[in-house]
Amino acid sequence: MPVDRSAHLQATPRGGGLAIVIGIYVFLSILASLNLLSLFQFSVLLCALPVAAAGFADDIRSLSVKIRLPLHLLSAFVALALLGPVPEPFFSGVVELPFVLMSALLMVALVWLLNLYNFMDGIDTLAAGQCLFVSGAAAFLLPASEIGLIWACVGLFVATSGFFLWNMPPARLFMGDVGSTFLGFFLGLLGLLSHFNGSLSVWVWVLLMGVFIADTTFTLLRRCLSGHSVTQGHSTHAYQHLARRLNSHTRVAIVLTAVNLVWLLPLAWLATVYPEYGVVLAISGIVPLMLLAAMLGAGTDRGARKGFESKDQV
């Protein structure tokens, strides 16, 4: 049901992300049976399943953060335990951290990634479209030797495409937490697998996720500094301000797609060619997006009002 901060007008079923979860794991099982995906890779990617289960439970009946957060942290811990020692230089040689501290940082990063993806699932096609971009670009950038991860990205692209058709404005179905939290965590696992294998730096994935990372991180920091609770619901993300200005979900999706293709994808490609500059390229790509978020009023109530009637919804 629509609430004050919703960007839709009519009651819409949620939980459609369950189809993505089922679709990708059926596909991964087939890949594993054909030896196209190693048992190790399959085991790591399975760590996203509890995240999806918690999200689905939350979609059906609100699940306390006291249950969700420990489960998310445990899923991240198990994934990192399976992956083993973090290969250095992780930060492109700029700084090296002890194993325990590095592992704790990655565990927090995975949990933050699933949450920020959930935060960005606020208008039609945005979260699904981002997954299509990241999975498609990663499949293109991964070396041919990583056939298992390439097929996993292709499978995620296809599974999300099926949902995307139902989520086009005006959306007939929302992915819900089962989809948004799962996609954030699953993409994080794909990034770690490629980084630990030495095939694609994690900073390439950070750049591909740059729009989501910049918007959510800047918005949260600004709200925290202004005294707002981290758990308080709001509609002050940059993309939400932009949606109100453009009065269209579709136009926002087009703008973000253009940013992904024209700005972030070339930088991600450079990070594959010059991995030693991965951190510098990631900062160079994301900081300007944070400045744009600030210009749009991210994290403030400036120009915000209770809901809005997008022409896509009429």
Short mmCIF file of N, CA and C in Angstrom, two decimals, residues 155-262:
data_model
loop_
_atom_site.label_atom_id
_atom_site.label_comp_id
_atom_site.label_asym_id
_atom_site.label_seq_id
_atom_site.Cartn_x
_atom_site.Cartn_y
_atom_site.Cartn_z
N GLY A 155 23.24 -15.20 -16.49
CA GLY A 155 22.04 -15.74 -15.87
C GLY A 155 21.31 -14.71 -15.04
N LEU A 156 22.07 -13.88 -14.30
CA LEU A 156 21.46 -12.83 -13.49
C LEU A 156 20.80 -11.79 -14.39
N PHE A 157 21.45 -11.48 -15.50
CA PHE A 157 20.89 -10.52 -16.46
C PHE A 157 19.55 -11.02 -17.00
N VAL A 158 19.51 -12.28 -17.39
CA VAL A 158 18.29 -12.84 -17.97
C VAL A 158 17.18 -12.93 -16.92
N ALA A 159 17.52 -13.40 -15.72
CA ALA A 159 16.51 -13.52 -14.66
C ALA A 159 15.92 -12.17 -14.30
N THR A 160 16.78 -11.15 -14.23
CA THR A 160 16.30 -9.81 -13.90
C THR A 160 15.50 -9.20 -15.04
N SER A 161 15.84 -9.55 -16.27
CA SER A 161 15.09 -9.04 -17.43
C SER A 161 13.64 -9.46 -17.36
N GLY A 162 13.39 -10.69 -16.93
CA GLY A 162 12.01 -11.16 -16.82
C GLY A 162 11.21 -10.33 -15.85
N PHE A 163 11.83 -9.99 -14.70
CA PHE A 163 11.15 -9.15 -13.72
C PHE A 163 11.01 -7.72 -14.24
N PHE A 164 12.03 -7.24 -14.94
CA PHE A 164 12.05 -5.85 -15.44
C PHE A 164 10.79 -5.53 -16.25
N LEU A 165 10.33 -6.48 -17.03
CA LEU A 165 9.15 -6.25 -17.87
C LEU A 165 7.91 -5.97 -17.03
N TRP A 166 7.82 -6.58 -15.86
CA TRP A 166 6.68 -6.37 -14.96
C TRP A 166 6.84 -5.09 -14.14
N ASN A 167 8.06 -4.58 -14.08
CA ASN A 167 8.35 -3.42 -13.25
C ASN A 167 8.39 -2.12 -14.04
N MET A 168 8.15 -2.20 -15.35
CA MET A 168 8.17 -1.00 -16.18
C MET A 168 6.98 -0.10 -15.82
N PRO A 169 7.18 1.22 -15.84
CA PRO A 169 6.11 2.15 -15.45
C PRO A 169 4.88 2.03 -16.35
N PRO A 170 3.69 2.03 -15.72
CA PRO A 170 3.47 1.93 -14.28
C PRO A 170 3.65 0.48 -13.82
N ALA A 171 4.43 0.28 -12.77
CA ALA A 171 4.81 -1.06 -12.33
C ALA A 171 3.59 -1.88 -11.92
N ARG A 172 3.57 -3.13 -12.39
CA ARG A 172 2.54 -4.07 -11.97
C ARG A 172 3.04 -4.96 -10.84
N LEU A 173 4.34 -4.87 -10.55
CA LEU A 173 4.95 -5.73 -9.54
C LEU A 173 6.22 -5.06 -9.03
N PHE A 174 6.42 -5.10 -7.71
CA PHE A 174 7.64 -4.61 -7.08
C PHE A 174 8.51 -5.79 -6.67
N MET A 175 9.83 -5.60 -6.68
CA MET A 175 10.71 -6.72 -6.31
C MET A 175 10.73 -6.97 -4.81
N GLY A 176 10.45 -5.94 -4.00
CA GLY A 176 10.45 -6.12 -2.55
C GLY A 176 11.86 -6.35 -2.01
N ASP A 177 11.95 -6.53 -0.70
CA ASP A 177 13.25 -6.77 -0.06
C ASP A 177 13.89 -8.07 -0.51
N VAL A 178 13.07 -9.06 -0.85
CA VAL A 178 13.62 -10.33 -1.31
C VAL A 178 14.46 -10.14 -2.56
N GLY A 179 14.10 -9.13 -3.37
CA GLY A 179 14.87 -8.87 -4.59
C GLY A 179 15.99 -7.88 -4.36
N SER A 180 15.69 -6.74 -3.72
CA SER A 180 16.67 -5.67 -3.61
C SER A 180 17.86 -6.05 -2.71
N THR A 181 17.58 -6.63 -1.54
CA THR A 181 18.69 -7.01 -0.66
C THR A 181 19.50 -8.15 -1.27
N PHE A 182 18.81 -9.07 -1.92
CA PHE A 182 19.51 -10.19 -2.56
C PHE A 182 20.43 -9.71 -3.67
N LEU A 183 19.94 -8.82 -4.53
CA LEU A 183 20.75 -8.34 -5.65
C LEU A 183 21.99 -7.61 -5.16
N GLY A 184 21.84 -6.75 -4.14
CA GLY A 184 23.00 -6.05 -3.61
C GLY A 184 24.05 -7.00 -3.08
N PHE A 185 23.62 -8.00 -2.32
CA PHE A 185 24.54 -8.96 -1.72
C PHE A 185 25.15 -9.87 -2.79
N PHE A 186 24.33 -10.34 -3.73
CA PHE A 186 24.79 -11.26 -4.77
C PHE A 186 25.82 -10.58 -5.68
N LEU A 187 25.57 -9.33 -6.06
CA LEU A 187 26.54 -8.60 -6.88
C LEU A 187 27.84 -8.40 -6.11
N GLY A 188 27.74 -8.16 -4.81
CA GLY A 188 28.94 -8.04 -3.99
C GLY A 188 29.75 -9.33 -3.97
N LEU A 189 29.06 -10.46 -3.89
CA LEU A 189 29.75 -11.76 -3.90
C LEU A 189 30.43 -12.01 -5.25
N LEU A 190 29.75 -11.66 -6.33
CA LEU A 190 30.37 -11.81 -7.66
C LEU A 190 31.64 -10.97 -7.75
N GLY A 191 31.57 -9.74 -7.22
CA GLY A 191 32.74 -8.87 -7.24
C GLY A 191 33.90 -9.43 -6.42
N LEU A 192 33.59 -9.97 -5.26
CA LEU A 192 34.65 -10.55 -4.42
C LEU A 192 35.26 -11.79 -5.06
N LEU A 193 34.43 -12.62 -5.67
CA LEU A 193 34.94 -13.82 -6.34
C LEU A 193 35.93 -13.44 -7.45
N SER A 194 35.55 -12.45 -8.25
CA SER A 194 36.44 -12.05 -9.34
C SER A 194 37.72 -11.40 -8.81
N HIS A 195 37.61 -10.67 -7.71
CA HIS A 195 38.80 -10.03 -7.13
C HIS A 195 39.72 -11.07 -6.50
N PHE A 196 39.16 -12.01 -5.75
CA PHE A 196 39.97 -13.03 -5.11
C PHE A 196 40.62 -13.94 -6.14
N ASN A 197 39.97 -14.09 -7.31
CA ASN A 197 40.55 -14.90 -8.39
C ASN A 197 41.61 -14.12 -9.17
N GLY A 198 41.67 -12.81 -8.94
CA GLY A 198 42.63 -11.98 -9.67
C GLY A 198 42.22 -11.66 -11.08
N SER A 199 40.93 -11.85 -11.40
CA SER A 199 40.47 -11.64 -12.77
C SER A 199 39.87 -10.26 -13.00
N LEU A 200 39.23 -9.69 -11.98
CA LEU A 200 38.61 -8.38 -12.11
C LEU A 200 38.59 -7.72 -10.73
N SER A 201 39.26 -6.59 -10.62
CA SER A 201 39.39 -5.90 -9.34
C SER A 201 38.02 -5.53 -8.78
N VAL A 202 37.91 -5.55 -7.47
CA VAL A 202 36.67 -5.17 -6.81
C VAL A 202 36.33 -3.71 -7.10
N TRP A 203 37.35 -2.91 -7.43
CA TRP A 203 37.11 -1.49 -7.72
C TRP A 203 36.38 -1.29 -9.04
N VAL A 204 36.49 -2.26 -9.93
CA VAL A 204 35.70 -2.22 -11.16
C VAL A 204 34.22 -2.32 -10.80
N TRP A 205 33.89 -3.21 -9.89
CA TRP A 205 32.50 -3.39 -9.44
C TRP A 205 32.01 -2.17 -8.68
N VAL A 206 32.90 -1.56 -7.90
CA VAL A 206 32.54 -0.34 -7.18
C VAL A 206 32.15 0.75 -8.18
N LEU A 207 32.90 0.87 -9.26
CA LEU A 207 32.58 1.86 -10.29
C LEU A 207 31.26 1.53 -10.98
N LEU A 208 31.04 0.27 -11.28
CA LEU A 208 29.78 -0.12 -11.93
C LEU A 208 28.58 0.17 -11.04
N MET A 209 28.80 0.11 -9.72
CA MET A 209 27.74 0.42 -8.75
C MET A 209 27.80 1.86 -8.28
N GLY A 210 28.58 2.69 -8.96
CA GLY A 210 28.88 4.03 -8.50
C GLY A 210 27.68 4.91 -8.23
N VAL A 211 26.66 4.86 -9.09
CA VAL A 211 25.47 5.70 -8.90
C VAL A 211 24.79 5.38 -7.58
N PHE A 212 24.60 4.09 -7.31
CA PHE A 212 23.94 3.67 -6.08
C PHE A 212 24.79 4.01 -4.85
N ILE A 213 26.10 3.75 -4.95
CA ILE A 213 26.99 4.00 -3.82
C ILE A 213 27.05 5.48 -3.49
N ALA A 214 27.18 6.32 -4.52
CA ALA A 214 27.29 7.76 -4.30
C ALA A 214 26.02 8.33 -3.68
N ASP A 215 24.87 7.97 -4.23
CA ASP A 215 23.59 8.52 -3.75
C ASP A 215 23.33 8.12 -2.30
N THR A 216 23.40 6.82 -2.01
CA THR A 216 23.05 6.36 -0.67
C THR A 216 24.06 6.80 0.38
N THR A 217 25.34 6.74 0.06
CA THR A 217 26.37 7.10 1.03
C THR A 217 26.29 8.58 1.38
N PHE A 218 26.18 9.43 0.35
CA PHE A 218 26.10 10.86 0.61
C PHE A 218 24.81 11.21 1.36
N THR A 219 23.69 10.61 0.95
CA THR A 219 22.41 10.89 1.60
C THR A 219 22.44 10.51 3.07
N LEU A 220 22.98 9.32 3.35
CA LEU A 220 23.02 8.86 4.75
C LEU A 220 23.93 9.75 5.60
N LEU A 221 25.10 10.10 5.07
CA LEU A 221 26.02 10.96 5.81
C LEU A 221 25.40 12.32 6.10
N ARG A 222 24.75 12.88 5.12
CA ARG A 222 24.15 14.21 5.29
C ARG A 222 23.02 14.17 6.33
N ARG A 223 22.22 13.12 6.28
CA ARG A 223 21.12 12.99 7.24
C ARG A 223 21.65 12.74 8.65
N CYS A 224 22.69 11.95 8.76
CA CYS A 224 23.29 11.69 10.08
C CYS A 224 23.86 12.98 10.67
N LEU A 225 24.55 13.76 9.85
CA LEU A 225 25.15 15.00 10.33
C LEU A 225 24.09 16.04 10.72
N SER A 226 22.89 15.91 10.12
CA SER A 226 21.82 16.85 10.46
C SER A 226 20.95 16.34 11.60
N GLY A 227 21.33 15.18 12.17
CA GLY A 227 20.65 14.69 13.36
C GLY A 227 19.51 13.72 13.13
N HIS A 228 19.32 13.25 11.90
CA HIS A 228 18.26 12.30 11.62
C HIS A 228 18.69 10.88 12.01
N SER A 229 17.71 10.07 12.39
CA SER A 229 17.98 8.67 12.72
C SER A 229 18.28 7.88 11.46
N VAL A 230 19.23 6.96 11.55
CA VAL A 230 19.60 6.13 10.40
C VAL A 230 18.44 5.24 9.97
N THR A 231 17.63 4.82 10.93
CA THR A 231 16.53 3.90 10.64
C THR A 231 15.24 4.60 10.23
N GLN A 232 15.23 5.92 10.26
CA GLN A 232 14.01 6.67 9.93
C GLN A 232 13.77 6.66 8.42
N GLY A 233 12.55 6.29 8.00
CA GLY A 233 12.21 6.28 6.59
C GLY A 233 12.17 7.69 6.03
N HIS A 234 12.54 7.84 4.75
CA HIS A 234 12.56 9.17 4.13
C HIS A 234 12.50 9.01 2.61
N SER A 235 12.36 10.12 1.94
CA SER A 235 12.38 10.12 0.47
C SER A 235 13.26 11.27 -0.01
N THR A 236 14.49 11.31 0.51
CA THR A 236 15.39 12.42 0.21
C THR A 236 16.63 12.01 -0.57
N HIS A 237 16.62 10.81 -1.15
CA HIS A 237 17.74 10.42 -2.01
C HIS A 237 17.78 11.32 -3.24
N ALA A 238 18.93 11.41 -3.86
CA ALA A 238 19.08 12.24 -5.05
C ALA A 238 18.12 11.79 -6.15
N TYR A 239 17.99 10.48 -6.33
CA TYR A 239 17.11 9.99 -7.40
C TYR A 239 15.65 10.33 -7.12
N GLN A 240 15.27 10.43 -5.84
CA GLN A 240 13.89 10.79 -5.49
C GLN A 240 13.64 12.27 -5.73
N HIS A 241 14.64 13.10 -5.42
CA HIS A 241 14.53 14.52 -5.75
C HIS A 241 14.43 14.70 -7.26
N LEU A 242 15.24 13.94 -8.00
CA LEU A 242 15.23 14.05 -9.46
C LEU A 242 13.90 13.58 -10.03
N ALA A 243 13.34 12.53 -9.45
CA ALA A 243 12.05 12.02 -9.91
C ALA A 243 10.94 13.05 -9.73
N ARG A 244 11.01 13.80 -8.63
CA ARG A 244 10.01 14.84 -8.40
C ARG A 244 10.19 16.00 -9.38
N ARG A 245 11.45 16.31 -9.68
CA ARG A 245 11.70 17.40 -10.62
C ARG A 245 11.26 17.04 -12.05
N LEU A 246 11.58 15.82 -12.45
CA LEU A 246 11.26 15.40 -13.81
C LEU A 246 9.85 14.85 -13.93
N ASN A 247 9.23 14.56 -12.78
CA ASN A 247 7.86 14.02 -12.75
C ASN A 247 7.74 12.74 -13.58
N SER A 248 8.76 11.91 -13.53
CA SER A 248 8.75 10.68 -14.34
C SER A 248 9.79 9.69 -13.83
N HIS A 249 9.36 8.46 -13.61
CA HIS A 249 10.30 7.39 -13.26
C HIS A 249 11.17 7.05 -14.47
N THR A 250 10.56 7.01 -15.63
CA THR A 250 11.27 6.63 -16.85
C THR A 250 12.42 7.57 -17.14
N ARG A 251 12.19 8.87 -17.00
CA ARG A 251 13.24 9.85 -17.28
C ARG A 251 14.41 9.71 -16.32
N VAL A 252 14.11 9.42 -15.07
CA VAL A 252 15.19 9.22 -14.09
C VAL A 252 16.01 7.99 -14.48
N ALA A 253 15.33 6.92 -14.86
CA ALA A 253 16.03 5.70 -15.26
C ALA A 253 16.92 5.96 -16.48
N ILE A 254 16.45 6.78 -17.41
CA ILE A 254 17.23 7.11 -18.60
C ILE A 254 18.46 7.92 -18.23
N VAL A 255 18.28 8.90 -17.32
CA VAL A 255 19.42 9.72 -16.87
C VAL A 255 20.48 8.86 -16.20
N LEU A 256 20.06 7.97 -15.30
CA LEU A 256 21.01 7.13 -14.60
C LEU A 256 21.69 6.13 -15.54
N THR A 257 20.95 5.65 -16.51
CA THR A 257 21.56 4.76 -17.51
C THR A 257 22.62 5.49 -18.31
N ALA A 258 22.34 6.75 -18.67
CA ALA A 258 23.32 7.55 -19.40
C ALA A 258 24.58 7.76 -18.58
N VAL A 259 24.41 8.03 -17.28
CA VAL A 259 25.57 8.21 -16.39
C VAL A 259 26.38 6.92 -16.34
N ASN A 260 25.69 5.79 -16.24
CA ASN A 260 26.37 4.50 -16.20
C ASN A 260 27.18 4.24 -17.46
N LEU A 261 26.58 4.50 -18.60
CA LEU A 261 27.22 4.17 -19.88
C LEU A 261 28.30 5.17 -20.29
N VAL A 262 28.05 6.45 -20.04
CA VAL A 262 28.96 7.49 -20.53
C VAL A 262 30.09 7.78 -19.53
#
